[in-house]
Structure formats: structure tokens, C-alpha cells
mmCIF file of C-alpha atoms in Angstrom:
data_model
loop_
_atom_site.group_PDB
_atom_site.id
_atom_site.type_symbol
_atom_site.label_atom_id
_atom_site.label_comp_id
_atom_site.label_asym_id
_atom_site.label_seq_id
_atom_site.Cartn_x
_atom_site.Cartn_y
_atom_site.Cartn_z
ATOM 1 C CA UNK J 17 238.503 177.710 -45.664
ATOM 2 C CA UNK J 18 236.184 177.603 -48.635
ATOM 3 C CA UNK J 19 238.643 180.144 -50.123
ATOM 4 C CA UNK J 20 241.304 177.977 -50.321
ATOM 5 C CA UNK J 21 239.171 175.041 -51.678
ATOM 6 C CA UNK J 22 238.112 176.915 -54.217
ATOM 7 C CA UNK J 23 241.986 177.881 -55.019
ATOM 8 C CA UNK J 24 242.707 174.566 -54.771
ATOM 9 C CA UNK J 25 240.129 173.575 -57.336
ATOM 10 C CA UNK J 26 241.228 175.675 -59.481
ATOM 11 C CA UNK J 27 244.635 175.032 -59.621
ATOM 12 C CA UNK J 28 243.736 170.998 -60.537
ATOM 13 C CA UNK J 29 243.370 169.897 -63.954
ATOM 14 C CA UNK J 30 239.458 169.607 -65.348
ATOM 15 C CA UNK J 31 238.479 166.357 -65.396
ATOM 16 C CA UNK J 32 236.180 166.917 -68.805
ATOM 17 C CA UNK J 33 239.349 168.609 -70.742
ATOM 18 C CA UNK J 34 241.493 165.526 -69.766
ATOM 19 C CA UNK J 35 238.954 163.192 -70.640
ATOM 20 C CA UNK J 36 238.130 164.400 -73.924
ATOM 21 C CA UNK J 37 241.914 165.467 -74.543
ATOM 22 C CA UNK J 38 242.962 161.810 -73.834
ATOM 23 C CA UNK J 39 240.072 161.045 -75.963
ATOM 24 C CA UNK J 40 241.357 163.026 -78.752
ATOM 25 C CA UNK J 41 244.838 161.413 -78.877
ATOM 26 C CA UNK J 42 243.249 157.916 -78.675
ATOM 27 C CA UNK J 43 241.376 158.149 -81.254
ATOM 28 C CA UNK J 44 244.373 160.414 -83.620
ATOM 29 C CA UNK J 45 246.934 157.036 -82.905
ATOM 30 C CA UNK J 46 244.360 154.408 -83.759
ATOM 31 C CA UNK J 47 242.318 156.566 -86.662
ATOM 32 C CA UNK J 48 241.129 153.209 -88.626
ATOM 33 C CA UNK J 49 240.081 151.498 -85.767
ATOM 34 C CA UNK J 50 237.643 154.408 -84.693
ATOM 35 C CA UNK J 51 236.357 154.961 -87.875
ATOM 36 C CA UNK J 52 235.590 151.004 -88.410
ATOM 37 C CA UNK J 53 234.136 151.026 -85.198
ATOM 38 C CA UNK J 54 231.970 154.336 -86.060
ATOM 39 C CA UNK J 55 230.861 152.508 -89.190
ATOM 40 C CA UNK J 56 229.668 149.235 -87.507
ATOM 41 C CA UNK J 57 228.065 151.202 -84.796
ATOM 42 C CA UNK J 58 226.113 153.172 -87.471
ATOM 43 C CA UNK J 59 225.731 149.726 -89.245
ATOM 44 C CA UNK J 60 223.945 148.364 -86.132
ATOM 45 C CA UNK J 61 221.559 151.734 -85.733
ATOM 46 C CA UNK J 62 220.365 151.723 -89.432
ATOM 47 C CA UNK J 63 219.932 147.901 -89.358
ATOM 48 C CA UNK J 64 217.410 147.880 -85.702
ATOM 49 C CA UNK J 65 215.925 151.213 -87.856
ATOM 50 C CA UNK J 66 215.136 149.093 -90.529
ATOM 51 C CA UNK J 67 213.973 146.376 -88.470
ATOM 52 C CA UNK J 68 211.470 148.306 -87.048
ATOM 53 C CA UNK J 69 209.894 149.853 -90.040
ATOM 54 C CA UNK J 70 210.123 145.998 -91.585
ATOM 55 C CA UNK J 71 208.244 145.112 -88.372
ATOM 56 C CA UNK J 72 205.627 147.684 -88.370
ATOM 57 C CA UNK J 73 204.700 147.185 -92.096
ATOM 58 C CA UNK J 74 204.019 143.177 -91.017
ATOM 59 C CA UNK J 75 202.232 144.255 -88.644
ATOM 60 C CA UNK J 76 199.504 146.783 -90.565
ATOM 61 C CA UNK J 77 199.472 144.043 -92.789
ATOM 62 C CA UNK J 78 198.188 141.671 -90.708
ATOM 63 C CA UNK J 79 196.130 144.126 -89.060
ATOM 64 C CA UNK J 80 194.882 144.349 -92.621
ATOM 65 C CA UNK J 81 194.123 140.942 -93.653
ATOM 66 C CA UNK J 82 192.833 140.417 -90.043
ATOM 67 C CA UNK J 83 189.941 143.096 -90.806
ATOM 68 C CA UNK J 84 189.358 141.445 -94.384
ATOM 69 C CA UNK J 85 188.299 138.261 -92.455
ATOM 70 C CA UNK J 86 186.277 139.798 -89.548
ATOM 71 C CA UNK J 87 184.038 141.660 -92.544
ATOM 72 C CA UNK J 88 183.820 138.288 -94.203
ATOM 73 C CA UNK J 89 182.472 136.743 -91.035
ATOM 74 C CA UNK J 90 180.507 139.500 -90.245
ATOM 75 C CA UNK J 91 179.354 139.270 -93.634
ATOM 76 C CA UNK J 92 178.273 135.591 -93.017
ATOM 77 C CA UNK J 93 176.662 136.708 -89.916
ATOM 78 C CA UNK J 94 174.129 139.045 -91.346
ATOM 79 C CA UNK J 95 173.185 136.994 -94.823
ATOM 80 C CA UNK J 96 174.257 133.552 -94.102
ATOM 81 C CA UNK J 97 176.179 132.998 -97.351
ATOM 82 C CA UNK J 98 178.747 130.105 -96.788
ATOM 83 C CA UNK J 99 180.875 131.873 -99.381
ATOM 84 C CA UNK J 100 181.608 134.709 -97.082
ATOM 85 C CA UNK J 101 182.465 132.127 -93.910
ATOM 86 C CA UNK J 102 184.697 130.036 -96.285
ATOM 87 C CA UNK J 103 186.187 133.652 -97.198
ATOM 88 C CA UNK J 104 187.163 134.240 -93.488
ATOM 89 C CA UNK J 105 188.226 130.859 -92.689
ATOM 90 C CA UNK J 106 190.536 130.827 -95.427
ATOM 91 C CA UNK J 107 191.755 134.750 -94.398
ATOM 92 C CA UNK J 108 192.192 133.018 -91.047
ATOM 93 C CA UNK J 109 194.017 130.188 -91.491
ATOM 94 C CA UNK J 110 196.566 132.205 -93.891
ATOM 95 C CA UNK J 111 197.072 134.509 -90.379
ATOM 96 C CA UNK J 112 197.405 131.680 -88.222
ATOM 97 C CA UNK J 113 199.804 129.450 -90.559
ATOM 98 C CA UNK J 114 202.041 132.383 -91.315
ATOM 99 C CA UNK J 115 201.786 133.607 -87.545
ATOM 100 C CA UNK J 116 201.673 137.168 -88.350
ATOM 101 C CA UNK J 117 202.019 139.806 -85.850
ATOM 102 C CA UNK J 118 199.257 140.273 -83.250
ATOM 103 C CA UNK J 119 196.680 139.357 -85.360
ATOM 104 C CA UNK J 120 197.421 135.577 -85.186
ATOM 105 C CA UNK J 121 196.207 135.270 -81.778
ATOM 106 C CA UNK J 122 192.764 136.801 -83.007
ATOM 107 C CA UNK J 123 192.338 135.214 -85.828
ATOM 108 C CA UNK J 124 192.934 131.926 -84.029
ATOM 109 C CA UNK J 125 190.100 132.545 -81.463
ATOM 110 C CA UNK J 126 187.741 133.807 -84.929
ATOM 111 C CA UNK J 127 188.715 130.435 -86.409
ATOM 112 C CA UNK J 128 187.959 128.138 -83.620
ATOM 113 C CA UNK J 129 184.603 130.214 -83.642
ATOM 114 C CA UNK J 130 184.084 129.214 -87.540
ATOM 115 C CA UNK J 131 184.730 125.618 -86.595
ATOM 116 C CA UNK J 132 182.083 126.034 -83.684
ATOM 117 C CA UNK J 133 179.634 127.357 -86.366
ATOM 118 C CA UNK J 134 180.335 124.380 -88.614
ATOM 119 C CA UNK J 135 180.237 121.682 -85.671
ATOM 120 C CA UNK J 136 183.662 120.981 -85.714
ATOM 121 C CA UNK J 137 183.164 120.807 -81.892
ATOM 122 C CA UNK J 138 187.273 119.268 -81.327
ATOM 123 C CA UNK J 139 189.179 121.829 -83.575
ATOM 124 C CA UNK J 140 187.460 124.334 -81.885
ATOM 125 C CA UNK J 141 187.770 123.036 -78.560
ATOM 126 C CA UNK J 142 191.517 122.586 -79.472
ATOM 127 C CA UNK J 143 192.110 126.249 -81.300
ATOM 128 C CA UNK J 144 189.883 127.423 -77.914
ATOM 129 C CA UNK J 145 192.668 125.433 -75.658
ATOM 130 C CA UNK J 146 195.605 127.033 -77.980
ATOM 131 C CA UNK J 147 194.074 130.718 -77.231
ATOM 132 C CA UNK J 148 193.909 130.302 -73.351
ATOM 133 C CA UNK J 149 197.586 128.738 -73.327
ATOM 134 C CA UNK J 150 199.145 131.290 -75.674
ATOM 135 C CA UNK J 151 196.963 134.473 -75.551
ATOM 136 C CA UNK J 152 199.093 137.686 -74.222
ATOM 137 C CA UNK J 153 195.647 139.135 -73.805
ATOM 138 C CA UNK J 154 193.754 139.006 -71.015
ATOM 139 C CA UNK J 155 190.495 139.810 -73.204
ATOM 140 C CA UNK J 156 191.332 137.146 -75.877
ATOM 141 C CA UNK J 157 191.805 134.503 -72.582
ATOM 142 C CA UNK J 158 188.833 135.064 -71.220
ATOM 143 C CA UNK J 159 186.704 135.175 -74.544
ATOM 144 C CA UNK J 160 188.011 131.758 -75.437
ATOM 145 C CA UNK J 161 187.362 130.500 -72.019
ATOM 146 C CA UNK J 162 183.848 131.669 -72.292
ATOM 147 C CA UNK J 163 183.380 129.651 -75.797
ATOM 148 C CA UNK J 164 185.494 126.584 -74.209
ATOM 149 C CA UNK J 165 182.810 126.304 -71.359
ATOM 150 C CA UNK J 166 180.094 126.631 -73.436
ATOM 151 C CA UNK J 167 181.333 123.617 -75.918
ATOM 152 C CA UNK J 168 182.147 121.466 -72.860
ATOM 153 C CA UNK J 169 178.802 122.552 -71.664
ATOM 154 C CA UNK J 170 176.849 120.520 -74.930
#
């Protein structure tokens, strides 16, 4: 019995060959259309390629400008000099008005901390607010939460 499945088998046409011989005649009658279609498909694959190198490059520089402000609040931190806090706020606002990448969401819970530092109690307890709603980040979420109680607290 398997025998004569196997004979059977054998005798049919393979279903690959047909497929890529109907394949091959397909594309032979309608030549332009397969090549146009080739070309937008590679169109498509270069442009999402492009996209993501684009992407990743706004993204380091945020990453960049993000650090830039930490050190200047850091900075302010350890001397005290108001020139290196107005440094970061300004670094921060620039992230958080442009919305840039990842970074935005940290630089808006750094900025609501400059505002605490200045006594600017309601844009920080608004920027705080804005963190907890928007935040992706568990981490960032519960950070601003933290500062949110402790304003309320006063």
C-alpha cells in the first residue's frame, strides 16, 4: 500500500515547480508591473531603514542634551551657583518643548524638581501631575508621586 502511494506521488505534478513555474510566466506577461512593484517595495524598505537611523540619531541626541542638563543640575547641587540651575532649566525646557525622544519624560520630572527648588510649588505640582499621567515608566511614576506627596504634604 505505501508502494503505490509513493507511485502515486510521484507520478503528480510538484506543487513548488508549478508554483514557481506559474510564477515565472506571471511575472514574463506583466514585466513592468513587477518591476514597478519591486521598486516601490524596495522604496518602502529603504524609506522604514532610513526612518530608523533618523530615529535613533534623535534619540542619542536627546539622550545627549538630557545628560548636559542633569550635569548642570548636579552642578548646582554641589556649588549652589544659580547659573548652573538656570543652565539645566533652560536644557530642560528645550527637551520638553521639542518633546524629544525618551528623554522628555525625564527631563519633565528634573524640571518640575527645579521649580520645587525655586518655590514654584504649582508648576511643579502640575509638571509632577503631567509625569504620573504620561510616564511609560514605572520608575519615573513613582518618583514623581513621591515629590507630588511631599509638596501636598507642605
Amino acid at each position: 500500500m505505501a508502494k503505490k502511494n509513493a507511485k502515486e506521488l510521484v507520478k503528480k505534478p510538484d506543487v513548488l515547480l508549478a508554483t514557481i513555474e506559474r510564477t515565472y510566466v506571471y511575472i514574463r506577461n506583466n514585466l513592468k508591473l513587477f518591476v514597478i512593484g519591486v521598486i516601490i517595495f524596495l522604496a518602502a524598505v529603504v524609506s522604514a531603514y532610513g526612518y530608523t537611523i533618523y530615529a535613533r540619531n534623535q534619540e542619542e541626541k536627546a539622550q545627549q542634551t538630557l545628560f548636559q542638563g542633569i550635569r548642570s543640575f548636579e552642578e548646582f547641587g554641589r556649588t549652589g551657583n544659580q547659573d548652573s540651575l538656570a543652565s539645566a532649566e533652560n536644557t530642560f525646557l528645550t527637551l520638553v518643548r521639542e518633546k524629544r525622544g525618551k528623554a522628555f519624560h525625564t527631563a519633565r520630572l528634573y524640571l518640575a524638581t527645579i521649580h520645587r527648588t525655586k518655590g514654584e510649588t504649582e508648576e511643579a505640582k502640575a509638571l509632577y501631575r503631567d509625569v504620573i499621567k504620561d510616564s511609560p515608566g514605572t520608575l519615573l511614576r513613582a518618583l514623581a508621586e513621591q515629590a507630588l506627596q511631599g509638596l501636598e504634604k507642605k
